[in-house]
């Protein structure tokens, strides 16, 4: 007898299954739940599959549970977005101040004659590299913040759609 083929579970159906497991009091891995919500909220086909799975669910509370999970994820993504913005501002300001201070110090040392020749030129180039690192850290922070913003907005939008679908499903049953 040949074994049955294993089918990969869609993230949308996995999210509905996790919501059902949570409503029954079963433990669910927070990391797995976060990964599944990211997968569902970033794919239009998974969002559609989620709405269909909620509509086909036997428990009318499934849509509310999924919407609550999505809202909690959006809240966490919003907090991460705020932290990334704060870190970006702090790191960017301090790295720019440090680079400007190093540049002024190298110019001051060169003008005063404390360092001359190649050493003065090297110190000046080193202080300019501080500006490059400051800019790179700001760009990296903005990219992380943009990703968190997209995750938050996608989860909030999907939660609204799920709540609307749950209302419509609840009114027809």
CSV table of C-alpha atoms in Angstrom, one decimal:
chain,number,residue,atom,x,y,z
A,1,UNK,CA,0.0,0.0,0.0
A,2,UNK,CA,1.5,3.4,-1.0
A,3,UNK,CA,1.4,6.2,1.5
A,4,UNK,CA,-0.9,9.1,0.8
A,5,UNK,CA,0.8,12.2,-0.5
A,6,UNK,CA,1.3,15.0,2.1
A,7,UNK,CA,-0.3,18.2,1.2
A,8,UNK,CA,1.1,21.5,2.3
A,9,UNK,CA,-1.3,23.5,4.4
A,10,UNK,CA,-2.0,27.0,3.2
A,11,UNK,CA,-1.2,29.7,5.6
A,12,UNK,CA,-4.8,30.9,5.5
A,13,UNK,CA,-6.2,27.5,6.6
A,14,UNK,CA,-3.4,27.2,9.1
A,15,UNK,CA,-4.5,30.5,10.6
A,16,UNK,CA,-8.1,29.4,10.8
A,17,UNK,CA,-6.9,26.1,12.4
A,18,UNK,CA,-4.8,28.1,15.0
A,19,UNK,CA,-7.8,30.3,15.8
A,20,UNK,CA,-9.9,27.3,16.4
A,21,UNK,CA,-7.2,25.7,18.5
A,22,UNK,CA,-6.9,28.9,20.6
A,23,UNK,CA,-10.7,29.1,21.1
A,24,UNK,CA,-10.6,25.5,22.4
A,25,UNK,CA,-7.8,26.5,24.9
A,26,UNK,CA,-5.0,24.6,23.1
A,27,UNK,CA,-1.5,26.2,23.2
A,28,UNK,CA,-0.2,27.8,19.9
A,29,UNK,CA,3.3,28.8,19.1
A,30,UNK,CA,3.6,32.6,19.0
A,31,UNK,CA,6.4,32.4,16.5
A,32,UNK,CA,4.5,30.1,14.1
A,33,UNK,CA,1.4,32.3,14.5
A,34,UNK,CA,3.4,35.5,13.6
A,35,UNK,CA,4.9,33.8,10.5
A,36,UNK,CA,1.5,32.6,9.3
A,37,UNK,CA,0.0,36.0,9.8
A,38,UNK,CA,2.8,37.6,7.8
A,39,UNK,CA,2.3,35.1,5.0
A,40,UNK,CA,-1.4,35.6,4.9
A,41,UNK,CA,-1.4,39.4,5.1
A,42,UNK,CA,1.2,39.8,2.4
A,43,UNK,CA,-0.4,37.6,-0.3
A,44,UNK,CA,-3.6,38.6,-2.0
A,45,UNK,CA,-4.4,34.9,-2.7
A,46,UNK,CA,-3.9,34.0,0.9
A,47,UNK,CA,-6.2,36.9,2.0
A,48,UNK,CA,-8.9,35.6,-0.3
A,49,UNK,CA,-8.4,32.0,0.9
A,50,UNK,CA,-8.7,33.3,4.5
A,51,UNK,CA,-12.0,35.0,3.9
A,52,UNK,CA,-13.2,31.8,2.2
A,53,UNK,CA,-12.0,29.6,5.0
A,54,UNK,CA,-13.7,31.9,7.6
A,55,UNK,CA,-17.0,31.7,5.5
A,56,UNK,CA,-16.8,27.9,5.4
A,57,UNK,CA,-15.9,27.5,9.1
A,58,UNK,CA,-18.5,25.8,11.3
A,59,UNK,CA,-17.9,28.1,14.3
A,60,UNK,CA,-19.3,31.6,13.7
A,61,UNK,CA,-16.8,32.9,16.3
A,62,UNK,CA,-13.8,31.9,14.1
A,63,UNK,CA,-13.9,35.2,12.2
A,64,UNK,CA,-13.8,37.2,15.4
A,65,UNK,CA,-10.9,35.2,16.7
A,66,UNK,CA,-8.9,35.6,13.5
A,67,UNK,CA,-9.7,39.3,13.5
A,68,UNK,CA,-8.4,39.5,17.1
A,69,UNK,CA,-5.2,37.7,16.2
A,70,UNK,CA,-4.7,40.1,13.2
A,71,UNK,CA,-5.3,43.1,15.4
A,72,UNK,CA,-2.9,41.9,18.0
A,73,UNK,CA,-0.3,41.4,15.2
A,74,UNK,CA,-0.9,44.9,13.8
A,75,UNK,CA,-0.5,46.3,17.3
A,76,UNK,CA,2.8,44.5,17.8
A,77,UNK,CA,4.0,45.7,14.3
A,78,UNK,CA,3.0,49.2,15.2
A,79,UNK,CA,5.0,49.0,18.4
A,80,UNK,CA,8.0,47.7,16.4
A,81,UNK,CA,7.6,50.5,13.9
A,82,UNK,CA,7.7,53.1,16.6
A,83,UNK,CA,10.8,51.5,18.2
A,84,UNK,CA,12.5,51.4,14.8
A,85,UNK,CA,11.7,55.1,14.3
A,86,UNK,CA,13.0,56.0,17.7
A,87,UNK,CA,16.2,54.0,17.2
A,88,UNK,CA,16.7,55.6,13.8
A,89,UNK,CA,16.4,59.1,15.2
A,90,UNK,CA,18.7,58.4,18.1
A,91,UNK,CA,21.4,56.5,16.1
A,92,UNK,CA,21.2,58.9,13.2
A,93,UNK,CA,21.6,62.0,15.4
A,94,UNK,CA,24.4,60.6,17.5
A,95,UNK,CA,26.4,59.2,14.5
A,96,UNK,CA,26.1,62.5,12.7
A,97,UNK,CA,27.2,64.4,15.8
A,98,UNK,CA,30.1,62.1,16.3
A,99,UNK,CA,31.1,62.3,12.6
A,100,UNK,CA,30.9,66.1,12.7
A,101,UNK,CA,33.0,66.2,15.9
A,102,UNK,CA,35.6,64.0,14.3
A,103,UNK,CA,35.7,66.1,11.2
A,104,UNK,CA,36.2,69.3,13.3
A,105,UNK,CA,38.9,67.6,15.4
A,106,UNK,CA,40.8,66.5,12.3
A,107,UNK,CA,40.6,70.0,10.7
A,108,UNK,CA,41.6,71.6,14.0
A,109,UNK,CA,44.6,69.2,14.3
A,110,UNK,CA,45.6,69.9,10.7
A,111,UNK,CA,45.3,73.6,11.1
A,112,UNK,CA,47.2,73.7,14.4
A,113,UNK,CA,49.9,71.7,12.8
A,114,UNK,CA,49.6,68.9,15.4
A,115,UNK,CA,49.3,66.4,12.5
A,116,UNK,CA,50.6,67.0,9.1
A,117,UNK,CA,50.9,65.3,5.7
A,118,UNK,CA,49.3,61.9,5.2
A,119,UNK,CA,48.2,61.6,8.8
A,120,UNK,CA,46.1,64.7,8.5
A,121,UNK,CA,44.6,63.6,5.2
A,122,UNK,CA,43.9,60.1,6.7
A,123,UNK,CA,42.1,61.6,9.8
A,124,UNK,CA,40.0,63.8,7.5
A,125,UNK,CA,39.0,60.8,5.4
A,126,UNK,CA,38.3,58.8,8.5
A,127,UNK,CA,36.0,61.5,9.8
A,128,UNK,CA,34.2,61.7,6.4
A,129,UNK,CA,33.6,57.9,6.6
A,130,UNK,CA,31.6,58.6,9.8
A,131,UNK,CA,29.1,60.6,7.6
A,132,UNK,CA,28.9,57.6,5.3
A,133,UNK,CA,28.2,55.2,8.2
A,134,UNK,CA,25.6,57.7,9.6
A,135,UNK,CA,23.8,57.8,6.3
A,136,UNK,CA,23.9,54.0,5.9
A,137,UNK,CA,22.4,53.5,9.4
A,138,UNK,CA,19.6,56.0,8.7
A,139,UNK,CA,18.8,54.2,5.4
A,140,UNK,CA,18.8,50.8,7.1
A,141,UNK,CA,16.5,52.1,9.8
A,142,UNK,CA,14.1,53.6,7.3
A,143,UNK,CA,13.9,50.3,5.4
A,144,UNK,CA,13.1,48.4,8.6
A,145,UNK,CA,10.5,51.0,9.5
A,146,UNK,CA,8.9,50.8,6.1
A,147,UNK,CA,8.6,47.0,6.4
A,148,UNK,CA,7.0,47.3,9.8
A,149,UNK,CA,4.6,49.9,8.5
A,150,UNK,CA,3.6,47.7,5.6
A,151,UNK,CA,3.1,44.7,7.9
A,152,UNK,CA,0.9,46.8,10.3
A,153,UNK,CA,-1.2,48.3,7.5
A,154,UNK,CA,-1.7,45.0,5.8
A,155,UNK,CA,-2.8,43.3,9.1
A,156,UNK,CA,-5.1,46.2,10.0
A,157,UNK,CA,-6.8,46.1,6.6
A,158,UNK,CA,-7.2,42.3,6.7
A,159,UNK,CA,-8.6,42.5,10.2
A,160,UNK,CA,-11.3,45.0,8.9
A,161,UNK,CA,-12.1,42.7,6.0
A,162,UNK,CA,-12.3,39.6,8.3
A,163,UNK,CA,-14.6,41.5,10.7
A,164,UNK,CA,-16.8,42.5,7.8
A,165,UNK,CA,-16.9,38.9,6.5
A,166,UNK,CA,-17.7,37.6,10.0
A,167,UNK,CA,-20.6,40.1,10.3
A,168,UNK,CA,-22.0,39.1,6.9
A,169,UNK,CA,-21.6,35.4,7.6
A,170,UNK,CA,-23.2,35.8,11.0
A,171,UNK,CA,-26.2,37.6,9.5
A,172,UNK,CA,-26.8,34.8,7.0
A,173,UNK,CA,-26.7,31.8,9.3
